[in-house]
Short mmCIF file of N, CA and C in Angstrom, two decimals:
data_model
loop_
_atom_site.label_atom_id
_atom_site.label_comp_id
_atom_site.label_asym_id
_atom_site.label_seq_id
_atom_site.Cartn_x
_atom_site.Cartn_y
_atom_site.Cartn_z
N UNK A 1421 -5.37 2.72 -42.79
CA UNK A 1421 -4.10 3.38 -42.47
C UNK A 1421 -4.11 3.91 -41.02
N UNK A 1422 -5.22 4.57 -40.63
CA UNK A 1422 -5.33 5.11 -39.27
C UNK A 1422 -5.28 3.98 -38.25
N UNK A 1423 -6.00 2.90 -38.57
CA UNK A 1423 -6.03 1.74 -37.65
C UNK A 1423 -4.62 1.17 -37.49
N UNK A 1424 -3.85 1.14 -38.56
CA UNK A 1424 -2.48 0.62 -38.51
C UNK A 1424 -1.61 1.49 -37.61
N UNK A 1425 -1.76 2.82 -37.72
CA UNK A 1425 -0.98 3.76 -36.90
C UNK A 1425 -1.33 3.59 -35.43
N UNK A 1426 -2.62 3.41 -35.12
CA UNK A 1426 -3.06 3.21 -33.74
C UNK A 1426 -2.45 1.93 -33.18
N UNK A 1427 -2.49 0.86 -33.98
CA UNK A 1427 -1.92 -0.42 -33.54
C UNK A 1427 -0.41 -0.29 -33.31
N UNK A 1428 0.25 0.46 -34.19
CA UNK A 1428 1.68 0.68 -34.06
C UNK A 1428 1.99 1.42 -32.77
N UNK A 1429 1.18 2.46 -32.48
CA UNK A 1429 1.37 3.24 -31.25
C UNK A 1429 1.19 2.36 -30.01
N UNK A 1430 0.15 1.54 -30.01
CA UNK A 1430 -0.12 0.66 -28.87
C UNK A 1430 1.03 -0.32 -28.66
N UNK A 1431 1.59 -0.81 -29.74
CA UNK A 1431 2.69 -1.77 -29.64
C UNK A 1431 3.99 -1.13 -29.15
N UNK A 1432 4.09 0.21 -29.34
CA UNK A 1432 5.30 0.91 -28.92
C UNK A 1432 5.19 1.40 -27.47
N UNK A 1433 3.97 1.38 -26.91
CA UNK A 1433 3.77 1.81 -25.54
C UNK A 1433 4.23 0.71 -24.60
N UNK A 1434 5.21 0.97 -23.72
CA UNK A 1434 5.82 -0.07 -22.89
C UNK A 1434 4.82 -0.93 -22.15
N UNK A 1435 3.75 -0.32 -21.59
CA UNK A 1435 2.81 -1.09 -20.80
C UNK A 1435 2.05 -2.10 -21.64
N UNK A 1436 1.87 -1.80 -22.94
CA UNK A 1436 1.18 -2.74 -23.81
C UNK A 1436 2.11 -3.88 -24.20
N UNK A 1437 3.39 -3.62 -24.21
CA UNK A 1437 4.37 -4.65 -24.55
C UNK A 1437 4.61 -5.59 -23.37
N UNK A 1438 4.46 -5.05 -22.17
CA UNK A 1438 4.84 -5.77 -20.97
C UNK A 1438 3.68 -6.58 -20.41
N UNK A 1439 3.93 -7.81 -20.10
CA UNK A 1439 2.91 -8.64 -19.46
C UNK A 1439 2.72 -8.16 -18.03
N UNK A 1440 1.46 -8.07 -17.59
CA UNK A 1440 1.16 -7.64 -16.23
C UNK A 1440 0.74 -8.85 -15.41
N UNK A 1441 1.44 -9.08 -14.31
CA UNK A 1441 1.12 -10.19 -13.42
C UNK A 1441 0.08 -9.70 -12.41
N UNK A 1442 -1.03 -10.40 -12.33
CA UNK A 1442 -2.12 -10.00 -11.44
C UNK A 1442 -1.92 -10.60 -10.05
N UNK A 1443 -1.70 -9.73 -9.06
CA UNK A 1443 -1.59 -10.17 -7.67
C UNK A 1443 -2.95 -10.20 -6.98
N UNK A 1444 -3.83 -9.30 -7.41
CA UNK A 1444 -5.16 -9.23 -6.79
C UNK A 1444 -6.16 -8.70 -7.80
N UNK A 1445 -7.31 -9.39 -7.87
CA UNK A 1445 -8.39 -8.95 -8.76
C UNK A 1445 -9.72 -9.21 -8.08
N UNK A 1446 -9.85 -8.66 -6.88
CA UNK A 1446 -11.07 -8.85 -6.09
C UNK A 1446 -12.19 -7.92 -6.55
N UNK A 1447 -13.42 -8.30 -6.19
CA UNK A 1447 -14.53 -7.35 -6.29
C UNK A 1447 -14.53 -6.55 -4.99
N UNK A 1448 -15.23 -5.44 -4.97
CA UNK A 1448 -15.33 -4.65 -3.74
C UNK A 1448 -15.94 -5.49 -2.62
N UNK A 1449 -16.95 -6.28 -2.96
CA UNK A 1449 -17.63 -7.13 -1.97
C UNK A 1449 -16.64 -8.13 -1.35
N UNK A 1450 -15.77 -8.70 -2.17
CA UNK A 1450 -14.77 -9.64 -1.64
C UNK A 1450 -13.78 -8.94 -0.73
N UNK A 1451 -13.45 -7.71 -1.06
CA UNK A 1451 -12.43 -6.99 -0.28
C UNK A 1451 -12.92 -6.58 1.11
N UNK A 1452 -14.25 -6.57 1.32
CA UNK A 1452 -14.78 -6.16 2.63
C UNK A 1452 -15.46 -7.33 3.36
N UNK A 1453 -15.42 -8.53 2.79
CA UNK A 1453 -16.14 -9.65 3.38
C UNK A 1453 -15.38 -10.26 4.56
N UNK A 1454 -16.15 -10.83 5.49
CA UNK A 1454 -15.54 -11.56 6.60
C UNK A 1454 -15.35 -10.76 7.86
N UNK A 1455 -15.85 -9.53 7.91
CA UNK A 1455 -15.70 -8.70 9.10
C UNK A 1455 -16.87 -7.70 9.15
N UNK A 1456 -17.27 -7.35 10.35
CA UNK A 1456 -18.33 -6.36 10.53
C UNK A 1456 -17.73 -5.03 10.97
N UNK A 1457 -18.16 -3.97 10.32
CA UNK A 1457 -17.72 -2.64 10.73
C UNK A 1457 -18.80 -1.64 10.31
N UNK A 1458 -18.79 -0.44 10.89
CA UNK A 1458 -19.88 0.52 10.67
C UNK A 1458 -20.11 0.89 9.20
N UNK A 1459 -21.39 1.01 8.84
CA UNK A 1459 -21.78 1.41 7.48
C UNK A 1459 -21.20 2.77 7.13
N UNK A 1460 -21.05 3.63 8.11
CA UNK A 1460 -20.49 4.96 7.88
C UNK A 1460 -19.07 4.86 7.31
N UNK A 1461 -18.31 3.90 7.80
CA UNK A 1461 -16.94 3.69 7.29
C UNK A 1461 -17.00 2.99 5.94
N UNK A 1462 -17.86 1.99 5.81
CA UNK A 1462 -18.01 1.26 4.54
C UNK A 1462 -18.26 2.22 3.38
N UNK A 1463 -19.12 3.20 3.61
CA UNK A 1463 -19.49 4.15 2.56
C UNK A 1463 -18.33 5.06 2.14
N UNK A 1464 -17.27 5.09 2.94
CA UNK A 1464 -16.12 5.95 2.62
C UNK A 1464 -15.03 5.21 1.85
N UNK A 1465 -15.20 3.89 1.69
CA UNK A 1465 -14.13 3.08 1.11
C UNK A 1465 -14.25 2.89 -0.39
N UNK A 1466 -13.11 2.74 -1.04
CA UNK A 1466 -13.07 2.42 -2.47
C UNK A 1466 -11.89 1.49 -2.74
N UNK A 1467 -12.14 0.52 -3.60
CA UNK A 1467 -11.09 -0.43 -4.00
C UNK A 1467 -10.45 0.07 -5.29
N UNK A 1468 -9.14 0.31 -5.26
CA UNK A 1468 -8.47 0.83 -6.46
C UNK A 1468 -7.39 -0.13 -6.94
N UNK A 1469 -7.28 -0.24 -8.25
CA UNK A 1469 -6.21 -1.05 -8.86
C UNK A 1469 -4.94 -0.21 -8.94
N UNK A 1470 -3.82 -0.82 -8.61
CA UNK A 1470 -2.53 -0.13 -8.68
C UNK A 1470 -1.52 -1.04 -9.39
N UNK A 1471 -0.61 -0.41 -10.11
CA UNK A 1471 0.44 -1.17 -10.80
C UNK A 1471 1.79 -0.81 -10.18
N UNK A 1472 2.70 -1.78 -10.13
CA UNK A 1472 4.02 -1.59 -9.54
C UNK A 1472 4.94 -2.69 -10.04
N UNK A 1473 6.22 -2.42 -9.97
CA UNK A 1473 7.21 -3.46 -10.25
C UNK A 1473 7.50 -4.19 -8.95
N UNK A 1474 7.51 -5.50 -8.99
CA UNK A 1474 7.78 -6.28 -7.79
C UNK A 1474 9.27 -6.64 -7.75
N UNK A 1475 9.66 -7.47 -6.79
CA UNK A 1475 11.06 -7.82 -6.61
C UNK A 1475 11.56 -8.74 -7.72
N UNK A 1476 10.65 -9.28 -8.53
CA UNK A 1476 11.06 -10.10 -9.67
C UNK A 1476 11.37 -9.24 -10.89
N UNK A 1477 11.24 -7.91 -10.76
CA UNK A 1477 11.53 -7.00 -11.87
C UNK A 1477 10.41 -6.91 -12.87
N UNK A 1478 9.28 -7.57 -12.59
CA UNK A 1478 8.15 -7.59 -13.53
C UNK A 1478 7.03 -6.69 -13.04
N UNK A 1479 6.22 -6.23 -14.01
CA UNK A 1479 5.10 -5.35 -13.70
C UNK A 1479 3.94 -6.16 -13.14
N UNK A 1480 3.44 -5.74 -12.00
CA UNK A 1480 2.33 -6.42 -11.32
C UNK A 1480 1.15 -5.47 -11.16
N UNK A 1481 -0.03 -6.06 -10.96
CA UNK A 1481 -1.20 -5.26 -10.60
C UNK A 1481 -1.79 -5.81 -9.31
N UNK A 1482 -1.96 -4.91 -8.35
CA UNK A 1482 -2.59 -5.27 -7.10
C UNK A 1482 -3.76 -4.35 -6.83
N UNK A 1483 -4.25 -4.38 -5.60
CA UNK A 1483 -5.38 -3.54 -5.23
C UNK A 1483 -5.19 -2.98 -3.83
N UNK A 1484 -5.71 -1.77 -3.62
CA UNK A 1484 -5.65 -1.12 -2.32
C UNK A 1484 -7.07 -0.68 -1.96
N UNK A 1485 -7.52 -1.09 -0.76
CA UNK A 1485 -8.82 -0.65 -0.24
C UNK A 1485 -8.55 0.57 0.63
N UNK A 1486 -9.08 1.72 0.20
CA UNK A 1486 -8.65 2.99 0.79
C UNK A 1486 -9.85 3.93 0.94
N UNK A 1487 -9.71 4.92 1.78
CA UNK A 1487 -10.73 5.95 1.93
C UNK A 1487 -10.79 6.78 0.64
N UNK A 1488 -12.00 7.06 0.18
CA UNK A 1488 -12.19 7.81 -1.07
C UNK A 1488 -11.48 9.17 -1.05
N UNK A 1489 -11.35 9.75 0.14
CA UNK A 1489 -10.74 11.08 0.25
C UNK A 1489 -9.24 11.08 -0.02
N UNK A 1490 -8.61 9.91 0.05
CA UNK A 1490 -7.17 9.84 -0.25
C UNK A 1490 -6.88 9.02 -1.51
N UNK A 1491 -7.93 8.72 -2.26
CA UNK A 1491 -7.76 7.93 -3.50
C UNK A 1491 -6.80 8.61 -4.47
N UNK A 1492 -6.95 9.91 -4.65
CA UNK A 1492 -6.10 10.65 -5.59
C UNK A 1492 -4.63 10.53 -5.16
N UNK A 1493 -4.36 10.70 -3.87
CA UNK A 1493 -2.99 10.56 -3.36
C UNK A 1493 -2.42 9.19 -3.69
N UNK A 1494 -3.19 8.15 -3.38
CA UNK A 1494 -2.70 6.78 -3.56
C UNK A 1494 -2.42 6.48 -5.02
N UNK A 1495 -3.30 6.92 -5.91
CA UNK A 1495 -3.08 6.69 -7.34
C UNK A 1495 -1.83 7.43 -7.83
N UNK A 1496 -1.66 8.67 -7.39
CA UNK A 1496 -0.46 9.44 -7.77
C UNK A 1496 0.80 8.78 -7.22
N UNK A 1497 0.76 8.35 -5.97
CA UNK A 1497 1.93 7.75 -5.33
C UNK A 1497 2.32 6.43 -5.98
N UNK A 1498 1.34 5.61 -6.33
CA UNK A 1498 1.66 4.35 -6.99
C UNK A 1498 2.15 4.57 -8.42
N UNK A 1499 1.73 5.66 -9.02
CA UNK A 1499 2.27 5.99 -10.35
C UNK A 1499 3.76 6.33 -10.23
N UNK A 1500 4.12 7.07 -9.18
CA UNK A 1500 5.53 7.40 -8.93
C UNK A 1500 6.30 6.12 -8.60
N UNK A 1501 5.72 5.28 -7.75
CA UNK A 1501 6.34 4.00 -7.39
C UNK A 1501 6.64 3.19 -8.64
N UNK A 1502 5.69 3.17 -9.56
CA UNK A 1502 5.87 2.42 -10.82
C UNK A 1502 6.95 3.06 -11.69
N UNK A 1503 6.90 4.37 -11.80
CA UNK A 1503 7.85 5.08 -12.67
C UNK A 1503 9.30 4.89 -12.22
N UNK A 1504 9.53 4.95 -10.91
CA UNK A 1504 10.91 4.83 -10.42
C UNK A 1504 11.29 3.37 -10.15
N UNK A 1505 10.32 2.48 -10.38
CA UNK A 1505 10.52 1.03 -10.18
C UNK A 1505 10.94 0.69 -8.75
N UNK A 1506 10.34 1.40 -7.79
CA UNK A 1506 10.52 1.04 -6.39
C UNK A 1506 9.76 -0.27 -6.18
N UNK A 1507 10.44 -1.34 -5.77
CA UNK A 1507 9.76 -2.64 -5.73
C UNK A 1507 8.74 -2.77 -4.60
N UNK A 1508 7.57 -3.26 -4.97
CA UNK A 1508 6.51 -3.58 -4.01
C UNK A 1508 6.29 -5.09 -4.11
N UNK A 1509 6.38 -5.79 -2.99
CA UNK A 1509 6.24 -7.26 -3.03
C UNK A 1509 4.87 -7.66 -3.56
N UNK A 1510 3.81 -7.07 -2.98
CA UNK A 1510 2.44 -7.33 -3.43
C UNK A 1510 1.52 -6.34 -2.73
N UNK A 1511 0.35 -6.11 -3.31
CA UNK A 1511 -0.66 -5.24 -2.70
C UNK A 1511 -2.01 -5.93 -2.84
N UNK A 1512 -2.45 -6.52 -1.74
CA UNK A 1512 -3.68 -7.32 -1.73
C UNK A 1512 -4.53 -6.91 -0.53
N UNK A 1513 -5.83 -6.62 -0.73
CA UNK A 1513 -6.68 -6.30 0.43
C UNK A 1513 -6.57 -7.36 1.52
N UNK A 1514 -6.57 -6.92 2.76
CA UNK A 1514 -6.24 -7.80 3.88
C UNK A 1514 -7.32 -8.84 4.17
N UNK A 1515 -8.47 -8.72 3.52
CA UNK A 1515 -9.50 -9.77 3.67
C UNK A 1515 -8.95 -11.12 3.19
N UNK A 1516 -8.00 -11.09 2.23
CA UNK A 1516 -7.36 -12.32 1.75
C UNK A 1516 -6.63 -13.04 2.89
N UNK A 1517 -6.23 -12.29 3.91
CA UNK A 1517 -5.49 -12.84 5.04
C UNK A 1517 -6.39 -12.98 6.29
N UNK A 1518 -7.71 -13.06 6.04
CA UNK A 1518 -8.69 -13.20 7.13
C UNK A 1518 -8.58 -12.05 8.13
N UNK A 1519 -8.24 -10.86 7.64
CA UNK A 1519 -8.15 -9.65 8.44
C UNK A 1519 -7.07 -9.76 9.53
N UNK A 1520 -6.09 -10.62 9.29
CA UNK A 1520 -5.02 -10.84 10.25
C UNK A 1520 -3.78 -10.06 9.82
N UNK A 1521 -3.49 -8.99 10.56
CA UNK A 1521 -2.37 -8.11 10.22
C UNK A 1521 -1.04 -8.86 10.25
N UNK A 1522 -0.89 -9.77 11.21
CA UNK A 1522 0.36 -10.54 11.32
C UNK A 1522 0.60 -11.38 10.07
N UNK A 1523 -0.43 -12.08 9.61
CA UNK A 1523 -0.32 -12.92 8.40
C UNK A 1523 0.07 -12.07 7.20
N UNK A 1524 -0.60 -10.93 7.07
CA UNK A 1524 -0.35 -10.04 5.94
C UNK A 1524 1.09 -9.52 5.96
N UNK A 1525 1.56 -9.10 7.14
CA UNK A 1525 2.93 -8.58 7.26
C UNK A 1525 3.96 -9.66 6.95
N UNK A 1526 3.75 -10.85 7.49
CA UNK A 1526 4.71 -11.94 7.28
C UNK A 1526 4.81 -12.32 5.81
N UNK A 1527 3.75 -12.06 5.05
CA UNK A 1527 3.75 -12.34 3.62
C UNK A 1527 4.25 -11.13 2.81
N UNK A 1528 4.75 -10.11 3.52
CA UNK A 1528 5.27 -8.89 2.89
C UNK A 1528 4.23 -8.19 2.02
N UNK A 1529 3.00 -8.19 2.49
CA UNK A 1529 1.91 -7.58 1.75
C UNK A 1529 1.72 -6.11 2.13
N UNK A 1530 1.59 -5.26 1.13
CA UNK A 1530 1.28 -3.85 1.35
C UNK A 1530 -0.23 -3.70 1.38
N UNK A 1531 -0.76 -3.14 2.47
CA UNK A 1531 -2.22 -3.06 2.59
C UNK A 1531 -2.63 -1.76 3.27
N UNK A 1532 -3.91 -1.42 3.14
CA UNK A 1532 -4.42 -0.17 3.70
C UNK A 1532 -5.53 -0.45 4.71
N UNK A 1533 -6.79 -0.49 4.27
CA UNK A 1533 -7.91 -0.63 5.22
C UNK A 1533 -7.85 -1.94 5.99
N UNK A 1534 -8.01 -1.83 7.30
CA UNK A 1534 -8.16 -2.98 8.18
C UNK A 1534 -8.83 -2.47 9.45
N UNK A 1535 -10.05 -2.92 9.71
CA UNK A 1535 -10.80 -2.42 10.87
C UNK A 1535 -10.24 -3.05 12.14
N UNK A 1536 -9.27 -2.38 12.75
CA UNK A 1536 -8.59 -2.94 13.91
C UNK A 1536 -8.09 -1.83 14.83
N UNK A 1537 -7.67 -2.24 16.02
CA UNK A 1537 -7.13 -1.30 16.99
C UNK A 1537 -5.62 -1.23 16.87
N UNK A 1538 -5.04 -0.14 17.34
CA UNK A 1538 -3.59 -0.02 17.43
C UNK A 1538 -3.12 -1.09 18.41
N UNK A 1539 -2.09 -1.83 18.01
CA UNK A 1539 -1.60 -2.94 18.83
C UNK A 1539 -1.34 -2.52 20.27
N UNK A 1540 -1.93 -3.28 21.21
CA UNK A 1540 -1.72 -3.01 22.63
C UNK A 1540 -2.58 -1.91 23.21
N UNK A 1541 -3.55 -1.40 22.42
CA UNK A 1541 -4.44 -0.33 22.90
C UNK A 1541 -5.88 -0.64 22.50
N UNK A 1542 -6.80 0.23 22.94
CA UNK A 1542 -8.20 0.12 22.52
C UNK A 1542 -8.56 1.22 21.52
N UNK A 1543 -7.52 1.88 21.02
CA UNK A 1543 -7.71 2.99 20.06
C UNK A 1543 -7.76 2.44 18.64
N UNK A 1544 -8.75 2.89 17.88
CA UNK A 1544 -8.86 2.45 16.50
C UNK A 1544 -7.70 3.02 15.67
N UNK A 1545 -7.08 2.14 14.89
CA UNK A 1545 -5.99 2.53 14.01
C UNK A 1545 -6.51 3.38 12.85
N UNK A 1546 -5.64 4.17 12.25
CA UNK A 1546 -6.02 4.92 11.05
C UNK A 1546 -6.35 3.96 9.90
N UNK A 1547 -5.85 2.73 9.99
CA UNK A 1547 -6.23 1.71 9.01
C UNK A 1547 -7.74 1.46 9.05
N UNK A 1548 -8.36 1.65 10.20
CA UNK A 1548 -9.79 1.40 10.37
C UNK A 1548 -10.65 2.36 9.56
N UNK A 1549 -10.06 3.45 9.13
CA UNK A 1549 -10.79 4.45 8.34
C UNK A 1549 -10.29 4.52 6.90
N UNK A 1550 -9.39 3.61 6.55
CA UNK A 1550 -8.82 3.63 5.20
C UNK A 1550 -7.88 4.80 4.99
N UNK A 1551 -7.32 5.32 6.09
CA UNK A 1551 -6.46 6.50 6.01
C UNK A 1551 -5.01 6.17 6.35
N UNK A 1552 -4.65 4.89 6.24
CA UNK A 1552 -3.27 4.47 6.48
C UNK A 1552 -2.92 3.36 5.51
N UNK A 1553 -1.65 3.26 5.21
CA UNK A 1553 -1.16 2.20 4.33
C UNK A 1553 0.21 1.74 4.82
N UNK A 1554 0.43 0.43 4.77
CA UNK A 1554 1.73 -0.16 5.13
C UNK A 1554 2.38 -0.69 3.87
N UNK A 1555 3.67 -0.41 3.71
CA UNK A 1555 4.38 -0.79 2.49
C UNK A 1555 5.57 -1.70 2.82
N UNK A 1556 5.62 -2.85 2.14
CA UNK A 1556 6.73 -3.81 2.28
C UNK A 1556 7.13 -4.04 3.75
N UNK A 1557 6.28 -4.68 4.56
CA UNK A 1557 6.59 -4.85 5.99
C UNK A 1557 7.90 -5.61 6.28
N UNK A 1558 8.31 -6.51 5.41
CA UNK A 1558 9.55 -7.25 5.69
C UNK A 1558 10.79 -6.37 5.54
N UNK A 1559 10.75 -5.41 4.64
CA UNK A 1559 11.86 -4.48 4.48
C UNK A 1559 11.72 -3.29 5.44
N UNK A 1560 10.47 -3.02 5.86
CA UNK A 1560 10.17 -1.82 6.65
C UNK A 1560 9.38 -2.17 7.91
N UNK A 1561 10.01 -2.87 8.84
CA UNK A 1561 9.28 -3.35 10.01
C UNK A 1561 8.94 -2.25 11.01
N UNK A 1562 8.08 -2.62 11.96
CA UNK A 1562 7.80 -1.76 13.11
C UNK A 1562 8.74 -2.21 14.22
N UNK A 1563 9.57 -1.30 14.70
CA UNK A 1563 10.55 -1.62 15.75
C UNK A 1563 10.17 -0.86 17.02
N UNK A 1564 9.84 -1.62 18.06
CA UNK A 1564 9.39 -1.02 19.31
C UNK A 1564 10.04 -1.72 20.50
N UNK A 1565 10.71 -0.96 21.32
CA UNK A 1565 11.41 -1.49 22.50
C UNK A 1565 12.30 -2.68 22.14
N UNK A 1566 12.99 -2.56 21.04
CA UNK A 1566 13.93 -3.60 20.62
C UNK A 1566 13.30 -4.79 19.92
N UNK A 1567 11.96 -4.83 19.87
CA UNK A 1567 11.27 -5.94 19.19
C UNK A 1567 10.92 -5.54 17.76
N UNK A 1568 10.98 -6.51 16.86
CA UNK A 1568 10.71 -6.26 15.44
C UNK A 1568 9.42 -6.96 15.04
N UNK A 1569 8.54 -6.22 14.36
CA UNK A 1569 7.29 -6.77 13.83
C UNK A 1569 7.21 -6.48 12.34
N UNK A 1570 7.00 -7.50 11.49
CA UNK A 1570 6.91 -8.92 11.85
C UNK A 1570 8.29 -9.48 12.24
N UNK A 1571 8.26 -10.63 12.88
CA UNK A 1571 9.49 -11.22 13.42
C UNK A 1571 10.51 -11.57 12.34
N UNK A 1572 10.01 -11.91 11.15
CA UNK A 1572 10.91 -12.34 10.06
C UNK A 1572 11.42 -11.16 9.23
N UNK A 1573 11.23 -9.94 9.74
CA UNK A 1573 11.65 -8.74 9.00
C UNK A 1573 13.08 -8.34 9.35
N UNK A 1574 13.64 -7.49 8.47
CA UNK A 1574 14.98 -6.96 8.70
C UNK A 1574 15.06 -5.57 8.08
N UNK A 1575 15.42 -4.57 8.89
CA UNK A 1575 15.53 -3.21 8.35
C UNK A 1575 16.95 -2.93 7.93
N UNK A 1576 17.13 -2.85 6.62
CA UNK A 1576 18.43 -2.54 6.03
C UNK A 1576 18.24 -1.35 5.08
N UNK A 1577 18.62 -0.15 5.50
CA UNK A 1577 18.33 1.06 4.71
C UNK A 1577 18.80 1.04 3.26
N UNK A 1578 19.78 0.19 2.93
CA UNK A 1578 20.27 0.18 1.55
C UNK A 1578 19.65 -0.95 0.72
N UNK A 1579 18.80 -1.75 1.33
CA UNK A 1579 18.18 -2.86 0.60
C UNK A 1579 17.03 -2.35 -0.27
N UNK A 1580 16.81 -3.01 -1.40
CA UNK A 1580 15.71 -2.65 -2.31
C UNK A 1580 14.38 -2.75 -1.58
N UNK A 1581 13.49 -1.79 -1.85
CA UNK A 1581 12.16 -1.81 -1.26
C UNK A 1581 12.08 -1.24 0.14
N UNK A 1582 13.22 -0.68 0.63
CA UNK A 1582 13.27 -0.13 1.98
C UNK A 1582 13.03 1.38 1.95
N UNK A 1583 12.30 1.87 2.94
CA UNK A 1583 11.98 3.29 3.04
C UNK A 1583 12.88 3.98 4.06
N UNK A 1584 13.42 5.13 3.68
CA UNK A 1584 14.24 5.94 4.57
C UNK A 1584 13.79 7.40 4.43
N UNK A 1585 14.35 8.27 5.26
CA UNK A 1585 14.02 9.70 5.18
C UNK A 1585 14.33 10.28 3.80
N UNK A 1586 15.32 9.71 3.14
CA UNK A 1586 15.75 10.22 1.84
C UNK A 1586 14.98 9.61 0.67
N UNK A 1587 14.12 8.64 0.94
CA UNK A 1587 13.37 7.97 -0.14
C UNK A 1587 12.43 8.94 -0.84
N UNK A 1588 12.39 8.84 -2.15
CA UNK A 1588 11.45 9.63 -2.95
C UNK A 1588 10.03 9.37 -2.47
N UNK A 1589 9.71 8.11 -2.19
CA UNK A 1589 8.35 7.74 -1.79
C UNK A 1589 7.97 8.44 -0.48
N UNK A 1590 8.87 8.42 0.49
CA UNK A 1590 8.60 9.07 1.78
C UNK A 1590 8.36 10.57 1.57
N UNK A 1591 9.20 11.20 0.78
CA UNK A 1591 9.07 12.64 0.53
C UNK A 1591 7.76 12.97 -0.18
N UNK A 1592 7.35 12.09 -1.11
CA UNK A 1592 6.11 12.33 -1.86
C UNK A 1592 4.88 12.15 -0.96
N UNK A 1593 4.91 11.19 -0.07
CA UNK A 1593 3.81 11.03 0.90
C UNK A 1593 3.71 12.27 1.77
N UNK A 1594 4.84 12.70 2.33
CA UNK A 1594 4.86 13.85 3.24
C UNK A 1594 4.39 15.12 2.52
N UNK A 1595 4.80 15.26 1.27
CA UNK A 1595 4.38 16.41 0.45
C UNK A 1595 2.86 16.50 0.35
N UNK A 1596 2.20 15.34 0.42
CA UNK A 1596 0.74 15.29 0.29
C UNK A 1596 0.04 15.28 1.65
N UNK A 1597 0.79 15.56 2.71
CA UNK A 1597 0.17 15.69 4.02
C UNK A 1597 0.08 14.42 4.85
N UNK A 1598 0.78 13.36 4.42
CA UNK A 1598 0.81 12.13 5.19
C UNK A 1598 1.95 12.18 6.20
N UNK A 1599 1.81 11.46 7.31
CA UNK A 1599 2.93 11.31 8.24
C UNK A 1599 3.48 9.90 8.10
N UNK A 1600 4.77 9.77 8.40
CA UNK A 1600 5.48 8.50 8.21
C UNK A 1600 5.93 7.96 9.56
N UNK A 1601 5.66 6.67 9.79
CA UNK A 1601 6.04 6.04 11.05
C UNK A 1601 7.53 6.00 11.31
N UNK A 1602 8.34 6.18 10.28
CA UNK A 1602 9.79 6.22 10.44
C UNK A 1602 10.25 7.47 11.16
N UNK A 1603 9.35 8.47 11.26
CA UNK A 1603 9.68 9.71 11.97
C UNK A 1603 9.19 9.71 13.41
N UNK A 1604 8.51 8.63 13.82
CA UNK A 1604 8.02 8.57 15.20
C UNK A 1604 9.19 8.52 16.18
N UNK A 1605 8.95 9.01 17.41
CA UNK A 1605 10.02 9.02 18.42
C UNK A 1605 9.98 7.79 19.33
N UNK A 1606 8.80 7.38 19.78
CA UNK A 1606 8.71 6.28 20.74
C UNK A 1606 8.97 4.92 20.10
N UNK A 1607 8.70 4.81 18.82
CA UNK A 1607 9.00 3.59 18.06
C UNK A 1607 9.19 4.00 16.61
N UNK A 1608 9.64 3.05 15.80
CA UNK A 1608 9.82 3.32 14.37
C UNK A 1608 8.98 2.32 13.59
N UNK A 1609 7.98 2.84 12.87
CA UNK A 1609 7.12 1.98 12.05
C UNK A 1609 7.39 2.35 10.59
N UNK A 1610 8.46 1.80 10.06
CA UNK A 1610 8.95 2.22 8.75
C UNK A 1610 7.98 1.93 7.60
N UNK A 1611 7.11 0.96 7.76
CA UNK A 1611 6.17 0.60 6.70
C UNK A 1611 4.97 1.54 6.63
N UNK A 1612 4.71 2.28 7.70
CA UNK A 1612 3.42 2.92 7.94
C UNK A 1612 3.34 4.39 7.52
N UNK A 1613 2.27 4.72 6.79
CA UNK A 1613 1.92 6.11 6.46
C UNK A 1613 0.47 6.31 6.85
N UNK A 1614 0.15 7.48 7.39
CA UNK A 1614 -1.25 7.80 7.70
C UNK A 1614 -1.52 9.26 7.40
N UNK A 1615 -2.80 9.53 7.13
CA UNK A 1615 -3.16 10.93 6.81
C UNK A 1615 -4.32 11.36 7.69
N UNK A 1616 -4.11 12.47 8.39
CA UNK A 1616 -5.16 13.03 9.22
C UNK A 1616 -5.90 14.08 8.40
N UNK A 1617 -7.17 13.84 8.18
CA UNK A 1617 -7.96 14.77 7.37
C UNK A 1617 -8.37 15.97 8.20
N UNK A 1618 -8.38 17.12 7.57
CA UNK A 1618 -8.76 18.36 8.29
C UNK A 1618 -10.28 18.48 8.36
#
């Protein structure tokens, strides 16, 4: 009788009823392969599974390679993303794209850790420490001096998957101490969130 009740409960739980489409199922080793970076940074990273609804309206599972110190934030934020059904195209560690930010953005991939410099500078990006994440680059491009990155992107504030000042997601990131590139003055990086640790 107890076993029957448990089975009934599991069948009534939406996530058990819903098929989950796997976008990424890497091992930690796969997520960091193909690039050299300091062991000090490697030791701070963790690969986490996240669930979200994609633009097909179906539940997906992806992965985010992130700094352990912001793991709690990312898990909470993706839970909110899932609950409100804010569409995420995909979330796959950037090693799948040979550590090429352009390739990842053009594929509308949401990603976090990438050991690289800020474009056009010799300064290490917050992505290099697992303290930044980019969400839906095609809906939320980086716009600088009239140029759009990636080139195939389009910023339309009313389109699904787009981030604005009024977005629940933006407010929830900021509430947790993250800054949003959409608030920058010299350029607008609508996909980008970063957190400066104290």
